[in-house]
Amino acid sequence: MEFGPHLMLALLEGAVTSAVLALTAMGLSLVFGVMRVVNVAHGAFFMLGAVAAWWIADLVGAHPALGFAAALLAAPLLVGAGAMLADRLILAPVGYDPERTIVATIGLMYVIEQTVLMGFGPDARPVAPPFDARIALPWVERTAEGLALYWPWGLSITAYKLFVIAAAAAILAGLWALMTRTGAGLVMRATQQDRDMARAFGVPVSRVFARVFGLGAALAAMGAVLVVPIQQAHYLMGGDPLLLSFIVVIIGGLGSLPGTVVAALLIGMTDGIVSVFLSPTLAKIVATLAVALVLVFRPQGLMGRARA
Amino acid sequence: MTQPPRPAPTRRRALATFGAAGAAVLLGDVARMAHAQGAGPLKLGFQVHRTGIGAAYGRWYERVATAAVARINDAGGIAGRQVRMIAEDDGTDPRRGAEVLDRFANLHGADLVFGPLFSNVVIGSAPRAAELKMPYFVVSEGHHVASGTLNRYTLQPGITDVKSQVRSVAPYVAANIGRKVTMIFPDFAFGHDHREFFTDAIAAQGGEVIAQIPVPPTETSFTRYFPRIPRETEVLYHVMVGPAVLTFVREMGEFFGGRGPALFGFIDSLEAVDIASPGLEFLEGSHLWEGMPRFAQPDQTGHDARYRAAVGVDDTGASIDDPRDVSTYAHMFGVWETLSVIKAGMETAGYRGPSDRPALIEAVEAMTDMPLSDDHPQGDKLFNGRTHQVFGRQSVSRVEGGRLIRVHETSIEDTLYEDEVDYTTRPF
């Protein structure tokens, strides 16, 4: 493939990865920022979202678009509700202690994975995309008569992948509005800044925690619902999103939402370009190396504030 | 951790009639009278990929193994002894695979172990089988048995290996599809067998492999690999495994948008996948290797029909109970035929207990011709006792109207190659 179309394809693939990653990592970052909980079960919530999407789409059974729309609405709600329950049953009783919550969420991850394995089975299952037009993209080339348009092999994107990028952007804009323009967001930010002071001002911190944990899991589930028409639901699919989300959140600055978006773009695009031009394994190596460098030279992350 | 196999009452019923058929029962009864000495049932350990990346194969391998064991028992068992199959999940993981062998030897007291498909599991478990002196009948297609890397206790009498498969179909590819080939394959032992042997085989036909693209078997997104396919490619040779094969094929169609090279694939890329799935229309007219044709062909044998009924598969290769549950038809006959070989081997060797394991292996090593029969429904076979590998016919099918139609069948001679090992000279 020539360099130009190749790069274009890499950027498009990178944009899709970034979009889904931004959603997933945002959930992780939000939970850490507000609750100081390192949620190792985040990838399991992602997987649960994908499996729920398959289940709902299969249940609705009508036109793929209808099933998908139902899944996009209901799957995050279901997963969010499950996460709130987990917060009440598991995280609250251990008092949100940082070390104990890590162990607790590791356990939660295994419980979710094995439950899905027993109920849903070990197979990968597809969800039909709501629309599936392939859009071939042209490229210019220099010919004897000057510049001319041509359609290179493989330079294309599907309408659905464009929709994923747009939907992720819209959900992130909605999240930004929620955090900065509503009372609920104000309460969350207050809890993030100073938990004890917020409680003193009458903020129901434990209820905020439950909602934040639910919202974080719902964001992962939304990312999963968007990705499942491209990738299929499978009980082990949570591993990669978990790793990449941690990478993004560490690079962006733990708890910094703008930092998370910037880092998701950075990692998603690098992943797209490195994996298309060189190899996907190398892309993971580069991302992990970036984390190491950030931890050494800027431990608070690109946009995080240094803490005393 | 594991889940029980799904019950399939219709299959059982089909089996009852099948197994009860005529002479087999009579012979079984005679054998039972001759050999019944109060000995308990024979215990066959079944190493199965219930979870992990091989789960789709594992589910069907288990259904076939269950049906084959029921058939053997209905016909009087092995040398008059009933057979009990003990299944253990290896998670498609080499380390777990070796642990499972330990469990079979020490916990269950199994007489032998059979059944694994994925080459990483086979390569990881076979050394342990030799240490435990446990006959290990693999159904894996890998060339590692015949290449001499494994040991005297590991045999592959039920399924042909990749080397013979690719060598025998390469002339068809070169003559009918194209000569400039790009290969895309899973990046582990099984895929490497394809890479090595097809590259040599197509060169021998005057063709050339112009690019080789390895993909990790756990990959979930593939578009990023396709730009490395050179434009002058005439044939894209694809073989993929793992839970994401449907995504692989669909993204391949999206990438080319109907303007790509001709496709020649191994059915592995589509095993357990409905070929009429949305997004796969582009496969129309493309060619696939099959170990055994998924769709019942016009010249279907009675053996194929009875085998389909016994394992609960209809004429399109899907489960009789659920047409969306497509089988791994091109591979799973290997389990059935392996169990036929085990039965024949044990009866010839006069197997009575673990001390007769070397005799069992020698009995299997002595086998040669295996004619087309209900024991070998895929077709006649030729077993090579020195290399522990069986040889059989291969099919090339073409996708026509959403069905796989066989357009070429190789002879057994096409699949033969020179011995690379003589396991019979190795001590037990």
Tab-separated table of C-alpha atoms in Angstrom, chain B:
chain	number	residue	atom	x	y	z
B	1	MET	CA	-14.974	-23.132	36.083
B	2	THR	CA	-16.384	-25.677	33.696
B	3	GLN	CA	-19.859	-26.206	32.421
B	4	PRO	CA	-21.596	-29.475	31.797
B	5	PRO	CA	-22.014	-30.510	28.166
B	6	ARG	CA	-25.407	-29.631	26.781
B	7	PRO	CA	-27.818	-32.513	26.637
B	8	ALA	CA	-29.062	-33.407	23.181
B	9	PRO	CA	-31.789	-36.011	23.445
B	10	THR	CA	-32.399	-36.305	19.710
B	11	ARG	CA	-28.809	-37.279	19.124
B	12	ARG	CA	-29.044	-39.961	21.746
B	13	ARG	CA	-32.112	-41.370	20.115
B	14	ALA	CA	-30.400	-41.346	16.736
B	15	LEU	CA	-27.475	-43.107	18.334
B	16	ALA	CA	-29.599	-45.797	19.873
B	17	THR	CA	-30.874	-46.871	16.481
B	18	PHE	CA	-27.491	-46.426	14.844
B	19	GLY	CA	-25.576	-48.300	17.477
B	20	ALA	CA	-28.037	-51.118	17.741
B	21	ALA	CA	-27.568	-51.975	14.089
B	22	GLY	CA	-27.034	-55.644	13.436
B	23	ALA	CA	-23.745	-57.456	13.545
B	24	ALA	CA	-21.849	-55.001	15.702
B	25	VAL	CA	-24.024	-55.838	18.668
B	26	LEU	CA	-23.653	-59.526	18.051
B	27	LEU	CA	-19.862	-59.281	17.829
B	28	GLY	CA	-19.815	-57.120	20.929
B	29	ASP	CA	-21.752	-59.730	22.882
B	30	VAL	CA	-19.382	-62.475	21.840
B	31	ALA	CA	-16.429	-60.344	22.823
B	32	ARG	CA	-18.044	-59.501	26.135
B	33	MET	CA	-18.493	-63.138	27.005
B	34	ALA	CA	-14.920	-63.933	26.037
B	35	HIS	CA	-13.289	-61.116	27.955
B	36	ALA	CA	-15.552	-60.167	30.801
B	37	GLN	CA	-13.467	-60.926	33.848
B	38	GLY	CA	-15.020	-58.587	36.343
B	39	ALA	CA	-12.752	-55.793	35.167
B	40	GLY	CA	-14.230	-52.300	35.469
B	41	PRO	CA	-14.776	-49.977	32.541
B	42	LEU	CA	-11.904	-48.649	30.454
B	43	LYS	CA	-11.245	-45.027	31.342
B	44	LEU	CA	-10.453	-42.746	28.417
B	45	GLY	CA	-9.262	-39.283	29.416
B	46	PHE	CA	-10.558	-36.583	27.092
B	47	GLN	CA	-8.435	-33.443	27.105
B	48	VAL	CA	-10.894	-30.830	25.802
B	49	HIS	CA	-10.750	-27.093	25.022
B	50	ARG	CA	-13.957	-26.151	26.848
B	51	THR	CA	-12.721	-22.620	27.481
B	52	GLY	CA	-10.081	-20.313	26.031
B	53	ILE	CA	-9.518	-19.604	22.347
B	54	GLY	CA	-10.328	-23.178	21.285
B	55	ALA	CA	-13.778	-23.291	22.889
B	56	ALA	CA	-15.787	-23.474	19.654
B	57	TYR	CA	-13.821	-26.560	18.587
B	58	GLY	CA	-13.920	-27.986	22.101
B	59	ARG	CA	-17.707	-27.889	22.263
B	60	TRP	CA	-18.024	-29.903	19.062
B	61	TYR	CA	-15.127	-32.222	19.816
B	62	GLU	CA	-16.905	-33.086	23.051
B	63	ARG	CA	-20.220	-33.761	21.305
B	64	VAL	CA	-18.474	-36.015	18.789
B	65	ALA	CA	-16.482	-37.826	21.485
B	66	THR	CA	-19.657	-38.386	23.520
B	67	ALA	CA	-21.463	-39.770	20.464
B	68	ALA	CA	-18.524	-41.991	19.464
B	69	VAL	CA	-18.153	-43.434	22.966
B	70	ALA	CA	-21.906	-44.088	23.152
B	71	ARG	CA	-21.692	-45.894	19.809
B	72	ILE	CA	-18.784	-48.028	21.003
B	73	ASN	CA	-20.603	-48.901	24.222
B	74	ASP	CA	-23.839	-49.703	22.408
B	75	ALA	CA	-21.858	-52.100	20.239
B	76	GLY	CA	-20.489	-53.896	23.296
B	77	GLY	CA	-17.605	-51.666	24.339
B	78	ILE	CA	-13.933	-52.365	23.703
B	79	ALA	CA	-13.072	-56.080	23.974
B	80	GLY	CA	-16.244	-56.481	25.982
B	81	ARG	CA	-15.465	-53.754	28.483
B	82	GLN	CA	-17.587	-50.647	28.662
B	83	VAL	CA	-15.846	-47.339	28.039
B	84	ARG	CA	-16.080	-44.399	30.400
B	85	MET	CA	-14.987	-41.029	29.044
B	86	ILE	CA	-13.609	-38.538	31.566
B	87	ALA	CA	-13.412	-34.989	30.209
B	88	GLU	CA	-11.123	-32.315	31.645
B	89	ASP	CA	-10.925	-28.732	30.415
B	90	ASP	CA	-7.430	-27.542	29.474
B	91	GLY	CA	-8.483	-23.933	28.821
B	92	THR	CA	-6.652	-24.183	25.441
B	93	ASP	CA	-3.569	-23.490	27.551
B	94	PRO	CA	-0.328	-25.530	27.277
B	95	ARG	CA	0.454	-25.407	30.991
B	96	ARG	CA	-3.044	-26.433	31.980
B	97	GLY	CA	-2.828	-29.127	29.328
B	98	ALA	CA	0.162	-30.737	31.044
B	99	GLU	CA	-1.591	-30.475	34.420
B	100	VAL	CA	-4.656	-32.155	32.965
B	101	LEU	CA	-2.471	-35.108	31.919
B	102	ASP	CA	-1.270	-35.394	35.518
B	103	ARG	CA	-4.859	-35.442	36.718
B	104	PHE	CA	-5.751	-38.166	34.236
B	105	ALA	CA	-2.794	-40.282	35.317
B	106	ASN	CA	-2.881	-39.761	39.071
B	107	LEU	CA	-6.431	-38.777	39.967
B	108	HIS	CA	-8.621	-40.574	37.459
B	109	GLY	CA	-6.395	-43.535	36.646
B	110	ALA	CA	-7.100	-43.138	32.929
B	111	ASP	CA	-5.900	-45.818	30.531
B	112	LEU	CA	-5.031	-43.260	27.866
B	113	VAL	CA	-5.688	-39.657	26.879
B	114	PHE	CA	-7.100	-38.349	23.587
B	115	GLY	CA	-8.620	-35.323	21.982
B	116	PRO	CA	-6.638	-32.049	21.975
B	117	LEU	CA	-6.652	-29.887	18.842
B	118	PHE	CA	-4.620	-26.740	19.440
B	119	SER	CA	-0.960	-27.281	18.616
B	120	ASN	CA	0.306	-25.195	21.538
B	121	VAL	CA	-1.558	-27.500	23.946
B	122	VAL	CA	-0.293	-30.632	22.189
B	123	ILE	CA	3.322	-29.442	22.159
B	124	GLY	CA	3.041	-28.355	25.798
B	125	SER	CA	1.452	-31.620	26.982
B	126	ALA	CA	3.200	-34.317	24.925
B	127	PRO	CA	6.461	-34.336	26.945
B	128	ARG	CA	4.421	-34.927	30.101
B	129	ALA	CA	2.567	-37.788	28.386
B	130	ALA	CA	5.921	-39.443	27.676
B	131	GLU	CA	7.052	-38.948	31.288
B	132	LEU	CA	3.823	-40.471	32.546
B	133	LYS	CA	4.092	-43.241	29.902
B	134	MET	CA	0.546	-42.330	28.910
B	135	PRO	CA	-0.633	-43.008	25.337
B	136	TYR	CA	-1.643	-39.609	23.981
B	137	PHE	CA	-3.886	-39.621	20.879
B	138	VAL	CA	-3.984	-36.080	19.509
B	139	VAL	CA	-6.421	-34.683	16.931
B	140	SER	CA	-4.461	-31.621	16.112
B	141	GLU	CA	-3.403	-31.370	12.427
B	142	GLY	CA	-0.024	-30.029	13.519
B	143	HIS	CA	3.046	-31.389	11.791
B	144	HIS	CA	4.770	-31.758	15.174
B	145	VAL	CA	3.862	-35.454	15.414
B	146	ALA	CA	5.271	-36.491	12.039
B	147	SER	CA	8.202	-34.068	12.276
B	148	GLY	CA	9.720	-36.123	15.112
B	149	THR	CA	9.596	-33.373	17.751
B	150	LEU	CA	7.282	-35.364	20.014
B	151	ASN	CA	7.643	-38.914	21.325
B	152	ARG	CA	6.642	-42.549	21.070
B	153	TYR	CA	3.581	-42.080	23.283
B	154	THR	CA	2.028	-39.381	21.072
B	155	LEU	CA	0.054	-40.508	18.006
B	156	GLN	CA	-2.182	-38.803	15.456
B	157	PRO	CA	-4.209	-41.578	13.761
B	158	GLY	CA	-7.486	-39.677	13.241
B	159	ILE	CA	-6.642	-36.488	11.352
B	160	THR	CA	-4.151	-35.533	8.659
B	161	ASP	CA	-1.393	-32.987	9.267
B	162	VAL	CA	-0.933	-29.507	7.832
B	163	LYS	CA	2.083	-30.500	5.763
B	164	SER	CA	0.171	-33.111	3.799
B	165	GLN	CA	-2.892	-30.853	3.521
B	166	VAL	CA	-1.071	-27.877	2.015
B	167	ARG	CA	1.180	-29.942	-0.252
B	168	SER	CA	-1.784	-31.733	-1.740
B	169	VAL	CA	-3.871	-28.626	-2.466
B	170	ALA	CA	-1.015	-26.387	-3.696
B	171	PRO	CA	-1.192	-27.740	-7.292
B	172	TYR	CA	-4.905	-26.869	-7.432
B	173	VAL	CA	-4.237	-23.343	-6.149
B	174	ALA	CA	-1.443	-22.750	-8.659
B	175	ALA	CA	-3.409	-24.163	-11.599
B	176	ASN	CA	-6.821	-22.633	-10.920
B	177	ILE	CA	-6.590	-19.638	-8.598
B	178	GLY	CA	-3.224	-17.886	-8.941
B	179	ARG	CA	0.520	-18.076	-8.392
B	180	LYS	CA	1.484	-14.915	-6.522
B	181	VAL	CA	0.337	-15.642	-3.007
B	182	THR	CA	0.178	-13.594	0.177
B	183	MET	CA	-0.298	-15.648	3.337
B	184	ILE	CA	-2.061	-14.486	6.487
B	185	PHE	CA	-1.918	-16.983	9.353
B	186	PRO	CA	-2.017	-17.268	13.161
B	187	ASP	CA	1.335	-16.614	14.811
B	188	PHE	CA	1.923	-19.912	16.639
B	189	ALA	CA	3.037	-23.441	15.807
B	190	PHE	CA	-0.032	-24.308	13.701
B	191	GLY	CA	0.265	-21.136	11.607
B	192	HIS	CA	3.999	-21.621	11.235
B	193	ASP	CA	3.355	-25.087	9.758
B	194	HIS	CA	1.191	-23.389	7.122
B	195	ARG	CA	3.859	-20.761	6.468
B	196	GLU	CA	6.703	-23.260	6.032
B	197	PHE	CA	4.980	-25.953	4.033
B	198	PHE	CA	2.779	-23.882	1.745
B	199	THR	CA	5.668	-21.578	0.823
B	200	ASP	CA	7.684	-24.635	-0.295
B	201	ALA	CA	4.707	-26.346	-1.915
B	202	ILE	CA	3.650	-23.392	-4.072
B	203	ALA	CA	7.275	-22.795	-5.112
B	204	ALA	CA	7.372	-26.395	-6.332
B	205	GLN	CA	4.380	-25.518	-8.560
B	206	GLY	CA	6.135	-22.492	-10.057
B	207	GLY	CA	4.315	-20.059	-7.793
B	208	GLU	CA	5.636	-17.720	-5.166
B	209	VAL	CA	4.679	-16.453	-1.720
B	210	ILE	CA	5.288	-12.711	-1.923
B	211	ALA	CA	4.334	-11.759	1.637
B	212	GLN	CA	3.708	-13.536	4.957
B	213	ILE	CA	1.559	-11.812	7.560
B	214	PRO	CA	1.425	-13.440	11.020
B	215	VAL	CA	-1.450	-12.496	13.358
B	216	PRO	CA	-1.526	-13.320	17.104
B	217	PRO	CA	-4.276	-15.923	17.702
B	218	THR	CA	-5.795	-13.782	20.467
B	219	GLU	CA	-6.217	-10.754	18.147
B	220	THR	CA	-9.665	-9.167	17.972
B	221	SER	CA	-9.208	-6.539	15.248
B	222	PHE	CA	-7.621	-7.233	11.890
B	223	THR	CA	-8.001	-4.245	9.534
B	224	ARG	CA	-4.583	-3.035	10.617
B	225	TYR	CA	-2.902	-6.151	9.188
B	226	PHE	CA	-4.416	-5.986	5.702
B	227	PRO	CA	-2.479	-2.975	4.306
B	228	ARG	CA	0.617	-5.175	4.289
B	229	ILE	CA	-0.901	-7.292	1.513
B	230	PRO	CA	1.060	-6.331	-1.642
B	231	ARG	CA	-1.006	-5.009	-4.556
B	232	GLU	CA	0.354	-7.563	-7.016
B	233	THR	CA	-1.117	-10.394	-4.888
B	234	GLU	CA	-3.174	-12.807	-7.010
B	235	VAL	CA	-4.275	-15.090	-4.192
B	236	LEU	CA	-4.764	-14.277	-0.545
B	237	TYR	CA	-4.168	-17.481	1.455
B	238	HIS	CA	-5.920	-17.088	4.778
B	239	VAL	CA	-6.089	-19.347	7.795
B	240	MET	CA	-7.206	-18.049	11.181
B	241	VAL	CA	-8.288	-19.531	14.502
B	242	GLY	CA	-9.647	-18.210	17.774
B	243	PRO	CA	-12.864	-16.582	18.928
B	244	ALA	CA	-12.611	-13.677	16.480
B	245	VAL	CA	-12.597	-15.574	13.164
B	246	LEU	CA	-15.922	-14.046	12.092
B	247	THR	CA	-14.514	-10.544	12.666
B	248	PHE	CA	-11.433	-11.543	10.685
B	249	VAL	CA	-13.392	-12.622	7.646
B	250	ARG	CA	-15.824	-9.718	7.825
B	251	GLU	CA	-13.057	-7.130	8.068
B	252	MET	CA	-11.294	-8.798	5.150
B	253	GLY	CA	-14.454	-8.259	3.080
B	254	GLU	CA	-14.724	-4.639	4.242
B	255	PHE	CA	-11.097	-4.002	3.422
B	256	PHE	CA	-11.253	-5.182	-0.176
B	257	GLY	CA	-14.785	-4.003	-0.894
B	258	GLY	CA	-15.185	-6.585	-3.664
B	259	ARG	CA	-12.007	-5.557	-5.524
B	260	GLY	CA	-9.350	-7.650	-3.827
B	261	PRO	CA	-7.331	-10.692	-4.880
B	262	ALA	CA	-8.835	-14.152	-5.214
B	263	LEU	CA	-9.218	-15.878	-1.856
B	264	PHE	CA	-8.055	-19.320	-0.887
B	265	GLY	CA	-8.611	-20.135	2.736
B	266	PHE	CA	-8.485	-22.956	5.191
B	267	ILE	CA	-11.974	-23.559	6.572
B	268	ASP	CA	-10.435	-22.906	10.011
B	269	SER	CA	-11.124	-19.218	9.276
B	270	LEU	CA	-14.840	-20.111	9.151
B	271	GLU	CA	-15.204	-23.133	11.451
B	272	ALA	CA	-18.264	-22.787	13.697
B	273	VAL	CA	-19.259	-19.730	11.629
B	274	ASP	CA	-22.407	-19.615	9.482
B	275	ILE	CA	-21.165	-18.953	5.964
B	276	ALA	CA	-24.394	-17.046	5.290
B	277	SER	CA	-23.699	-14.534	8.097
B	278	PRO	CA	-24.282	-10.882	7.153
B	279	GLY	CA	-21.090	-9.328	5.815
B	280	LEU	CA	-19.741	-12.574	4.363
B	281	GLU	CA	-21.408	-12.253	0.942
B	282	PHE	CA	-18.031	-11.396	-0.570
B	283	LEU	CA	-16.893	-14.991	-0.002
B	284	GLU	CA	-19.081	-16.093	-2.915
B	285	GLY	CA	-16.851	-17.770	-5.499
B	286	SER	CA	-13.874	-18.075	-3.158
B	287	HIS	CA	-12.182	-21.404	-2.405
B	288	LEU	CA	-11.667	-23.177	0.907
B	289	TRP	CA	-9.825	-26.282	2.009
B	290	GLU	CA	-11.992	-28.677	3.993
B	291	GLY	CA	-10.943	-31.779	5.886
B	292	MET	CA	-14.475	-33.121	5.457
B	293	PRO	CA	-17.169	-31.235	3.508
B	294	ARG	CA	-19.465	-29.285	5.844
B	295	PHE	CA	-22.412	-29.413	3.438
B	296	ALA	CA	-23.646	-32.863	2.436
B	297	GLN	CA	-22.429	-33.278	-1.171
B	298	PRO	CA	-24.456	-34.845	-4.010
B	299	ASP	CA	-22.280	-37.980	-3.787
B	300	GLN	CA	-22.649	-38.224	0.002
B	301	THR	CA	-21.832	-41.668	1.387
B	302	GLY	CA	-24.065	-43.546	3.778
B	303	HIS	CA	-21.198	-43.391	6.272
B	304	ASP	CA	-21.299	-39.585	6.221
B	305	ALA	CA	-25.091	-39.599	6.634
B	306	ARG	CA	-24.971	-41.963	9.627
B	307	TYR	CA	-22.105	-40.005	11.191
B	308	ARG	CA	-24.036	-36.742	10.809
B	309	ALA	CA	-27.073	-38.268	12.486
B	310	ALA	CA	-24.970	-39.682	15.317
B	311	VAL	CA	-23.273	-36.374	16.147
B	312	GLY	CA	-26.452	-34.331	15.665
B	313	VAL	CA	-25.505	-32.349	12.564
B	314	ASP	CA	-27.778	-31.595	9.599
B	315	ASP	CA	-26.944	-31.441	5.866
B	316	THR	CA	-25.656	-27.862	6.166
B	317	GLY	CA	-23.210	-28.701	8.956
B	318	ALA	CA	-25.256	-27.024	11.708
B	319	SER	CA	-26.669	-28.565	14.858
B	320	ILE	CA	-29.989	-30.348	14.337
B	321	ASP	CA	-31.290	-28.630	17.484
B	322	ASP	CA	-30.185	-25.110	16.588
B	323	PRO	CA	-29.419	-24.128	12.982
B	324	ARG	CA	-27.399	-21.145	14.228
B	325	ASP	CA	-24.983	-23.485	16.019
B	326	VAL	CA	-22.604	-24.357	13.186
B	327	SER	CA	-20.218	-27.242	13.745
B	328	THR	CA	-16.482	-27.559	13.216
B	329	TYR	CA	-17.305	-30.227	10.653
B	330	ALA	CA	-14.008	-30.142	8.746
B	331	HIS	CA	-12.030	-31.187	11.832
B	332	MET	CA	-14.223	-32.997	14.336
B	333	PHE	CA	-14.440	-36.291	12.403
B	334	GLY	CA	-10.877	-36.730	13.700
B	335	VAL	CA	-12.194	-37.412	17.208
B	336	TRP	CA	-14.605	-40.053	15.937
B	337	GLU	CA	-11.941	-41.803	13.854
B	338	THR	CA	-9.375	-41.575	16.661
B	339	LEU	CA	-11.771	-43.426	18.961
B	340	SER	CA	-12.291	-46.062	16.250
B	341	VAL	CA	-8.514	-46.516	16.082
B	342	ILE	CA	-8.246	-46.708	19.883
B	343	LYS	CA	-10.902	-49.439	19.955
B	344	ALA	CA	-9.224	-51.427	17.189
B	345	GLY	CA	-5.796	-50.955	18.773
B	346	MET	CA	-6.904	-52.048	22.234
B	347	GLU	CA	-8.671	-55.101	20.892
B	348	THR	CA	-5.681	-56.150	18.776
B	349	ALA	CA	-3.280	-55.619	21.670
B	350	GLY	CA	-5.498	-57.518	24.107
B	351	TYR	CA	-5.340	-54.472	26.349
B	352	ARG	CA	-6.189	-55.198	30.000
B	353	GLY	CA	-4.533	-52.463	32.005
B	354	PRO	CA	-1.808	-49.787	32.068
B	355	SER	CA	0.966	-52.392	31.759
B	356	ASP	CA	-0.344	-53.090	28.246
B	357	ARG	CA	0.123	-49.500	27.099
B	358	PRO	CA	3.287	-50.290	25.034
B	359	ALA	CA	1.389	-53.153	23.396
B	360	LEU	CA	-1.424	-50.746	22.503
B	361	ILE	CA	1.004	-48.322	20.888
B	362	GLU	CA	2.676	-51.144	18.970
B	363	ALA	CA	-0.719	-52.360	17.784
B	364	VAL	CA	-1.573	-48.898	16.444
B	365	GLU	CA	1.893	-48.539	14.896
B	366	ALA	CA	1.253	-51.770	13.002
B	367	MET	CA	-1.892	-50.381	11.347
B	368	THR	CA	-1.790	-49.331	7.690
B	369	ASP	CA	-4.983	-49.206	5.604
B	370	MET	CA	-8.149	-47.875	7.166
B	371	PRO	CA	-10.978	-48.274	4.636
B	372	LEU	CA	-13.949	-45.928	4.319
B	373	SER	CA	-16.525	-47.214	6.827
B	374	ASP	CA	-18.684	-46.122	9.725
B	375	ASP	CA	-15.458	-46.172	11.738
B	376	HIS	CA	-13.814	-43.855	9.211
B	377	PRO	CA	-16.658	-41.782	7.719
B	378	GLN	CA	-14.371	-39.069	6.307
B	379	GLY	CA	-12.820	-41.533	3.856
B	380	ASP	CA	-10.166	-44.196	3.509
B	381	LYS	CA	-6.871	-43.531	5.232
B	382	LEU	CA	-3.309	-44.743	5.292
B	383	PHE	CA	-1.525	-44.831	8.636
B	384	ASN	CA	2.257	-44.561	8.876
B	385	GLY	CA	3.331	-46.293	12.087
B	386	ARG	CA	6.877	-44.957	11.885
B	387	THR	CA	5.800	-41.302	11.935
B	388	HIS	CA	2.610	-41.893	13.997
B	389	GLN	CA	0.672	-39.878	11.389
B	390	VAL	CA	-2.352	-40.758	9.276
B	391	PHE	CA	-2.885	-39.664	5.656
B	392	GLY	CA	-6.168	-39.111	3.854
B	393	ARG	CA	-7.975	-37.274	1.068
B	394	GLN	CA	-8.414	-33.486	1.159
B	395	SER	CA	-11.208	-31.402	-0.322
B	396	VAL	CA	-11.210	-28.009	-1.995
B	397	SER	CA	-14.651	-26.413	-1.937
B	398	ARG	CA	-16.054	-23.323	-3.588
B	399	VAL	CA	-18.660	-21.023	-2.043
B	400	GLU	CA	-21.702	-21.087	-4.329
B	401	GLY	CA	-24.991	-19.558	-3.264
B	402	GLY	CA	-23.946	-19.557	0.386
B	403	ARG	CA	-23.085	-23.271	0.292
B	404	LEU	CA	-19.743	-25.047	0.096
B	405	ILE	CA	-19.557	-27.204	-3.019
B	406	ARG	CA	-16.628	-29.580	-3.380
B	407	VAL	CA	-14.756	-28.854	-6.618
B	408	HIS	CA	-11.655	-30.981	-6.094
B	409	GLU	CA	-10.617	-33.970	-4.035
B	410	THR	CA	-6.987	-35.021	-3.720
B	411	SER	CA	-5.822	-38.618	-3.646
B	412	ILE	CA	-4.041	-40.030	-0.628
B	413	GLU	CA	-0.872	-40.261	-2.745
B	414	ASP	CA	-0.976	-36.457	-3.239
B	415	THR	CA	-0.651	-36.014	0.502
B	416	LEU	CA	2.336	-38.304	1.144
B	417	TYR	CA	5.839	-37.085	1.884
B	418	GLU	CA	9.092	-38.686	3.017
B	419	ASP	CA	9.357	-39.891	6.615
B	420	GLU	CA	11.143	-37.482	8.935
B	421	VAL	CA	11.267	-39.784	11.941
B	422	ASP	CA	10.928	-43.427	12.943
B	423	TYR	CA	9.302	-43.455	16.373
B	424	THR	CA	9.252	-47.267	16.426
B	425	THR	CA	13.016	-47.260	17.036
B	426	ARG	CA	12.611	-45.218	20.217
B	427	PRO	CA	12.328	-47.076	23.534
B	428	PHE	CA	9.154	-47.002	25.624
